[in-house]
Short mmCIF file of C-alpha atoms in Angstrom, two decimals:
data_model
loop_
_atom_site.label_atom_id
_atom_site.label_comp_id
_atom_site.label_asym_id
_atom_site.label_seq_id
_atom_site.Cartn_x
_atom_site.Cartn_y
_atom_site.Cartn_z
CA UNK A 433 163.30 43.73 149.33
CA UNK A 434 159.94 43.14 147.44
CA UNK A 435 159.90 39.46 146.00
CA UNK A 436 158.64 38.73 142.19
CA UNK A 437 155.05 37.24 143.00
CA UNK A 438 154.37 34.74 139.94
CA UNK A 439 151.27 35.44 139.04
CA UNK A 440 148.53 32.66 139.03
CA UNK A 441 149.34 29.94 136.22
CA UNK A 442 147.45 27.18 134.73
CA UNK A 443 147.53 23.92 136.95
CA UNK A 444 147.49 20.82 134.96
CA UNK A 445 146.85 18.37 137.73
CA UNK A 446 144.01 19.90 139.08
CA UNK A 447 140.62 19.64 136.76
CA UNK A 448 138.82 22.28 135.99
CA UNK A 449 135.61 21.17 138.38
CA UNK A 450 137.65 20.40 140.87
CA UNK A 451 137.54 16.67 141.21
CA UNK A 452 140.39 14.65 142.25
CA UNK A 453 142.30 13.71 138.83
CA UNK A 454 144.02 10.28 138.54
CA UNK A 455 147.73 9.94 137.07
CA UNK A 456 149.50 12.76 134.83
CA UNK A 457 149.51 12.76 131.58
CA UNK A 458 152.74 13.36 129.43
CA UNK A 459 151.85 16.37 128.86
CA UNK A 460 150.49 17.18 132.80
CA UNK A 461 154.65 15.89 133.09
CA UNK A 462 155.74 18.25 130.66
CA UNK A 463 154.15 20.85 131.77
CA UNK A 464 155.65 20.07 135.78
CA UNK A 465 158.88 20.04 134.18
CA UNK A 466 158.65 23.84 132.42
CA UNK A 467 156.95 25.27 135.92
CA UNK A 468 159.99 23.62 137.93
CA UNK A 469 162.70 24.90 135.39
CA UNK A 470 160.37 28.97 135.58
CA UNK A 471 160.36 28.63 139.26
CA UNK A 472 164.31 27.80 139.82
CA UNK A 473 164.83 30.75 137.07
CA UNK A 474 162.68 32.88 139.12
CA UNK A 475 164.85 31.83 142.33
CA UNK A 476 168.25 32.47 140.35
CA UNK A 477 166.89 36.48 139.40
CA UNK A 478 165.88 36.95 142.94
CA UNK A 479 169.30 35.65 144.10
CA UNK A 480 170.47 37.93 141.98
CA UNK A 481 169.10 41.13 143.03
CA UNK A 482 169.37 40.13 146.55
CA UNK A 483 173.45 40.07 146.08
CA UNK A 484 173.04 43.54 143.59
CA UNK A 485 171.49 45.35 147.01
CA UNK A 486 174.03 44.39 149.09
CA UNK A 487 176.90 44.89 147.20
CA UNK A 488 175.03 48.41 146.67
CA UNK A 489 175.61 48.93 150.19
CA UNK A 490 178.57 47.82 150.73
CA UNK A 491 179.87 50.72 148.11
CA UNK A 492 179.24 53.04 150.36
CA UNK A 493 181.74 51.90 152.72
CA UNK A 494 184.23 50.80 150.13
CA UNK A 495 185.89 53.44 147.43
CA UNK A 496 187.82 50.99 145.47
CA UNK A 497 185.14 48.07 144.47
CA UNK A 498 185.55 46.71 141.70
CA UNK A 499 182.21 45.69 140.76
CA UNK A 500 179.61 48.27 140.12
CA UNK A 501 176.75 47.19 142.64
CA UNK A 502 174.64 49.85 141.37
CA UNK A 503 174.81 48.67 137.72
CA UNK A 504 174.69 44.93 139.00
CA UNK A 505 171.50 46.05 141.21
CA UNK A 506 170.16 47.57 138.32
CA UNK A 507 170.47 45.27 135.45
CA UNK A 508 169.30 42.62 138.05
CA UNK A 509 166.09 44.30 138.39
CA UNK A 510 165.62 45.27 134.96
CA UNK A 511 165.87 41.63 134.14
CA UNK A 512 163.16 40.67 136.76
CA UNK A 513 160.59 43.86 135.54
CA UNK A 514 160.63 42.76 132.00
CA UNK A 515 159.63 39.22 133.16
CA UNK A 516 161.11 37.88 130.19
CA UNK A 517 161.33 34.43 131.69
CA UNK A 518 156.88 34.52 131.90
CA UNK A 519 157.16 35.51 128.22
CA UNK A 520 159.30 32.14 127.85
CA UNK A 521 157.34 30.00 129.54
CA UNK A 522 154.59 30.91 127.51
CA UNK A 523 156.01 30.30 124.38
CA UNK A 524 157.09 26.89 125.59
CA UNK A 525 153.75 25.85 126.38
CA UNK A 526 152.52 27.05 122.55
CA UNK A 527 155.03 25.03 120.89
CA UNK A 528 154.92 21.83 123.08
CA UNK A 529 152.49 21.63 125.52
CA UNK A 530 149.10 19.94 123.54
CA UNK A 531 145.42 20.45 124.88
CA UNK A 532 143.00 17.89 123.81
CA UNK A 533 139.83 19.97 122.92
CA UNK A 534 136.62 19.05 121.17
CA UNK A 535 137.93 19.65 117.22
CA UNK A 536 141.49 18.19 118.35
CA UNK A 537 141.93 15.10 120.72
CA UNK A 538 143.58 11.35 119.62
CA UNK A 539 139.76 10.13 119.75
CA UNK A 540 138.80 11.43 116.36
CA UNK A 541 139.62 8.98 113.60
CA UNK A 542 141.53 10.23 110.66
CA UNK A 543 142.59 7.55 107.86
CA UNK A 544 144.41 8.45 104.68
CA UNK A 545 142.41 8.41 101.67
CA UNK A 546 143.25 5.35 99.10
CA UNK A 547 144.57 7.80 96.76
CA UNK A 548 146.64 9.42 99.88
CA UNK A 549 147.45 6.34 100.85
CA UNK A 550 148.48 4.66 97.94
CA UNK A 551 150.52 7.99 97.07
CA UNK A 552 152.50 8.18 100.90
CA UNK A 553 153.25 4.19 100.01
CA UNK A 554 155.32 6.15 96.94
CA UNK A 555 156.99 8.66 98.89
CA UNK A 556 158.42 5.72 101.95
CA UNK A 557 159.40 3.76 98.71
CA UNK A 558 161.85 7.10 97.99
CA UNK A 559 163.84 6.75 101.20
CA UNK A 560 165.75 3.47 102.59
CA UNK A 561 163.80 1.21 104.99
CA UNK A 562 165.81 1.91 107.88
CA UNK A 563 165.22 6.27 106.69
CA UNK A 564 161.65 6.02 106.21
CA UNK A 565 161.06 8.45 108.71
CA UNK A 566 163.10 11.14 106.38
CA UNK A 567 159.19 11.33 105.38
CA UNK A 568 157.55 12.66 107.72
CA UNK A 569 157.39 16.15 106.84
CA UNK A 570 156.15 15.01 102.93
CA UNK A 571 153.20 12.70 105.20
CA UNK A 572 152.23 15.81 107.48
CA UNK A 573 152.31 17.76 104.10
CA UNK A 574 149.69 15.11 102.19
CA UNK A 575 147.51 14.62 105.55
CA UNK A 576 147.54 18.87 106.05
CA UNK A 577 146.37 19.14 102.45
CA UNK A 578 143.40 16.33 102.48
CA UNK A 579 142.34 17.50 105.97
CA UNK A 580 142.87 21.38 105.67
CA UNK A 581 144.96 21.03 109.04
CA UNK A 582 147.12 19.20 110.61
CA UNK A 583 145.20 17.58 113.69
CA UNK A 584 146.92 15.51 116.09
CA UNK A 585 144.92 12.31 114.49
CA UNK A 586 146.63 13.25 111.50
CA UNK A 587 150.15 13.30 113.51
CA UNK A 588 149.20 10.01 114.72
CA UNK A 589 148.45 8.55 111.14
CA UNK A 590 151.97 9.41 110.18
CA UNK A 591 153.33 7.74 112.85
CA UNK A 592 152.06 4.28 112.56
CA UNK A 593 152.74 4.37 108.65
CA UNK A 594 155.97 5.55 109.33
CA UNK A 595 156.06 2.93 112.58
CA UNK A 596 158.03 5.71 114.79
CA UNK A 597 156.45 6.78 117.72
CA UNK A 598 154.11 9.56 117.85
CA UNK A 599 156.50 11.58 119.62
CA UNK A 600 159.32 12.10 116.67
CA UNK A 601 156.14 13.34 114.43
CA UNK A 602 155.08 16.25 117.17
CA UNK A 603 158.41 17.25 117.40
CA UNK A 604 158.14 18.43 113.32
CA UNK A 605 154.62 19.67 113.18
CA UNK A 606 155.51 21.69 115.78
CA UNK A 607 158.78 23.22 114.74
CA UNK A 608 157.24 24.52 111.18
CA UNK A 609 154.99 27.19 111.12
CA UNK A 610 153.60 26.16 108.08
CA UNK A 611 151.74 22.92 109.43
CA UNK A 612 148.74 24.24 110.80
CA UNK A 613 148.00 22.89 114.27
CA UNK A 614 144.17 24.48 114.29
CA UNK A 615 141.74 24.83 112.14
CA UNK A 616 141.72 27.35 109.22
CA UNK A 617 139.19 28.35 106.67
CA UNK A 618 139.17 27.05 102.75
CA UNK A 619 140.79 30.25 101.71
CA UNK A 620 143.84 30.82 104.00
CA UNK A 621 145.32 34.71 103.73
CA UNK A 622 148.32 34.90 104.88
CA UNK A 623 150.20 38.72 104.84
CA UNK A 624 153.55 39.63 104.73
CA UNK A 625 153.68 42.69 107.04
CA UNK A 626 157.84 42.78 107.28
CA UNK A 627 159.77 45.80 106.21
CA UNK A 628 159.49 45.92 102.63
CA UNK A 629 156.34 44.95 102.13
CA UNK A 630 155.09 47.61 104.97
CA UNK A 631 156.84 50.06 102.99
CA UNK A 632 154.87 49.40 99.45
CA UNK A 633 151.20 49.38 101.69
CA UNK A 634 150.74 45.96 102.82
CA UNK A 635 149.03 47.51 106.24
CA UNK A 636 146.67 49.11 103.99
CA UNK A 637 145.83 45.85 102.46
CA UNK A 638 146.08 44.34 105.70
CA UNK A 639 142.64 47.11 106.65
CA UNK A 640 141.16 46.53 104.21
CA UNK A 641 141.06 42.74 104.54
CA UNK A 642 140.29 43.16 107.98
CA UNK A 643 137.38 45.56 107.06
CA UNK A 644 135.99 43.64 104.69
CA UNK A 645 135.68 40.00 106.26
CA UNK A 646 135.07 42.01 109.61
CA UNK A 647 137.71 39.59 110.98
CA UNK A 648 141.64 40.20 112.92
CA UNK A 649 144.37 38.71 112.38
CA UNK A 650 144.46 35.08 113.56
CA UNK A 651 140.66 35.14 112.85
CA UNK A 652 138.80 32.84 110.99
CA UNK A 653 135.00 34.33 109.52
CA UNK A 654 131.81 32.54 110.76
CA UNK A 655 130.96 31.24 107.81
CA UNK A 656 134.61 28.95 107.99
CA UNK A 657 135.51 30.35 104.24
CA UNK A 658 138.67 32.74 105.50
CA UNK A 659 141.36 32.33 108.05
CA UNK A 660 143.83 35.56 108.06
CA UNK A 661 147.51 35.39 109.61
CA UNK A 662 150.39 37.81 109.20
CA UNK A 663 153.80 35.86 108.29
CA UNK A 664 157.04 37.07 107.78
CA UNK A 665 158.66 37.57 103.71
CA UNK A 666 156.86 34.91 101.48
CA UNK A 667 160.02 35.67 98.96
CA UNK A 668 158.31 38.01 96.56
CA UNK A 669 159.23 41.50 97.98
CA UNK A 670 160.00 42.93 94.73
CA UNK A 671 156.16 42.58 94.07
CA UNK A 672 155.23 43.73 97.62
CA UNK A 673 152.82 44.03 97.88
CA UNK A 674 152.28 41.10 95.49
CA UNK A 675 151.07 44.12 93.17
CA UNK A 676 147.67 44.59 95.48
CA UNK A 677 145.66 47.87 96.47
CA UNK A 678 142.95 48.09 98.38
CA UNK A 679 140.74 48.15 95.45
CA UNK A 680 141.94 44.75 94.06
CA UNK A 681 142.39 43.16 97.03
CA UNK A 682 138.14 43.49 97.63
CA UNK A 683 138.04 41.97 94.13
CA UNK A 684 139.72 39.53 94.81
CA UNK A 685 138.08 38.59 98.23
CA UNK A 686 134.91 38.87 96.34
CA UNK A 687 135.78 36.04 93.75
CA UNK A 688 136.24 34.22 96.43
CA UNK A 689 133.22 34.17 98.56
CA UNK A 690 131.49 34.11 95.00
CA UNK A 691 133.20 30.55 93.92
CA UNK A 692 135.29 31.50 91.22
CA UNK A 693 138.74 31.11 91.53
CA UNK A 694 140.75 34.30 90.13
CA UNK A 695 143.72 33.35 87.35
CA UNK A 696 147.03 32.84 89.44
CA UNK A 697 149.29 35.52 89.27
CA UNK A 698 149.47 39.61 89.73
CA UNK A 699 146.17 41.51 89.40
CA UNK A 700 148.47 44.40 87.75
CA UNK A 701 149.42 42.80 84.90
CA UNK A 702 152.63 42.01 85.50
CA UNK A 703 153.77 38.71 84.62
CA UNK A 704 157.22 38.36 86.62
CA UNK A 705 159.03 39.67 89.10
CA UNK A 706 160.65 42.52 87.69
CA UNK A 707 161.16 46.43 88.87
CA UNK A 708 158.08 48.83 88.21
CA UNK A 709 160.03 50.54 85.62
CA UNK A 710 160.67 46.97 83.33
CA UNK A 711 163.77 45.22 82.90
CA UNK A 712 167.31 46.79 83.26
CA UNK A 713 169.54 43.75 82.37
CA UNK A 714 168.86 40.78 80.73
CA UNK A 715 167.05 42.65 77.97
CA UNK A 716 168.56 41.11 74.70
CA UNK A 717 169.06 37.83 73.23
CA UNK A 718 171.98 35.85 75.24
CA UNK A 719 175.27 35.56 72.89
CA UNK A 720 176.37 32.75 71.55
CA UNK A 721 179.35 30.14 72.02
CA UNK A 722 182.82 31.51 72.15
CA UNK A 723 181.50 35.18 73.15
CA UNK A 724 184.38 37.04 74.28
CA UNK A 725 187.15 34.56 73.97
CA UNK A 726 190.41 35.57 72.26
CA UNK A 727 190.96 35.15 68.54
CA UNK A 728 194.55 33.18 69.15
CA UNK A 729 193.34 30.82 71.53
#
């Protein structure tokens, strides 16, 4: 029976000129810890398919067995040829595992403006002493918004206001797509490109962003002045897509680089979020008290 061969991962232990590296990290532990759990999953599969094969045989010899070796054999191997467990293991090491690199490493300082400051101060004030740490997401929020992202000095920054350790802090910024763990440009586009919107154009707009920045998703221009992401419904499908064509959405883009900051709201004129056709309900003056209560009451 061929074996799965794991193909060649990542070693954290080992540096990358090949010098003798001193004691893991915690994240060199963390990352021992996801290989071992991938490698006994691995072993389980195998197992798996091993048994699959020989019960396989055995049906040949056996009319009345009860299990279907064929459909355990195959559902074994199906398993092991979509390698979902590689496709885990990845996304484990994106949302936990940490890699210090130039822009983002504990070594760069990051302190809270006095007006930041003074305003986190306000928001612990808002939660009991022994619940500050309810405000952690409100302190990623304020350090996201005066840095542009949220760095790992920022995490850090949080932490000793909030005096919890660091860990409790990664745990959030991690979980929420929102905080953004790497740098972005001063104009961040971010596209629905779910169902509804796809079906009112947004992969046209989507094009034509990409054409005119000459950027892909996840990209951020040269110039640091656009970052472009897809995310799923940002709650305004029944403008999808938020009232944009091509034409308007280079118009807008163009404001932009220019320095002028368009008015907030549709470029079709709309003003709210209502169907193409104008309102259907809603369209006269409520009633007033005692509308539609009996005379003799």
């Amino acid at each position: 029976m061929k074996e799965f061969e794991q193909s060649e991962a990542y070693d954290p232990y080992v540096p990358k000129d090949g010098t003798a590296g001193g004691p893991p990290s915690k994240t060199a532990q963390i990352q021992k810890q996801i290989d071992e759990t991938v490698g006994i999953m691995r072993d389980n599969i195998n197992r798996v398919a091993e048994r699959g094969e020989r019960l396989d045989a055995l049906q040949d010899k056996t009319e009345n067995l009860s299990v279907s070796a064929q459909g355990f054999r195959k559902g074994a191997n199906r398993v092991r040829k979509q390698m979902w467990w590689k496709d885990m293991k990845m996304r484990i090491i994106i949302a936990v595992v940490h890699r210090d690199t130039p822009e983002n490493n504990p070594s760069i300082p990051f302190e809270f403006t006095a007006d930041n400051l003074k305003r986190a101060q306000e928001i612990i004030k808002r939660y009991p002493p022994q619940y500050k740490k309810a405000a952690v997401i409100p302190l990623l929020d304020l350090g996201q918004r005066q840095l542009g992202w949220t760095s790992l000095s920022v995490m850090n920054a949080v932490a000793k206001l909030l005096e919890i350790p660091p860990m409790r802090v990664y745990e959030v910024a991690t979980f929420y797509t929102m905080f953004n763990r790497e740098p972005v440009g001063k104009y961040f586009l971010q596209l629905c490109t779910t169902t509804p919107c796809q079906l009112c154009g947004s992969m046209k707009i989507l094009k034509t962003i990409e054409d005119h920045l000459k950027i892909k998703v996840g990209e951020t221009t040269p110039d640091k002045l656009f970052t472009l992401v897809e995310v799923e419904c940002a709650g305004a499908c029944v403008n999808a897509p938020e009232d944009l064509t091509p034409e308007t959405t280079i118009k807008l883009l163009d404001s932009f680089k220019s320095g002028k900051i368009p008015k907030p709201g549709p470029m079709s004129g709309r003003h709210t979020c209502e169907p193409k056709s104008g309102y259907t309900t809603l369209t006269s003056e409520p009633t007033g008290p005692g509308f539609g209560v009996r005379e003799d009451l």
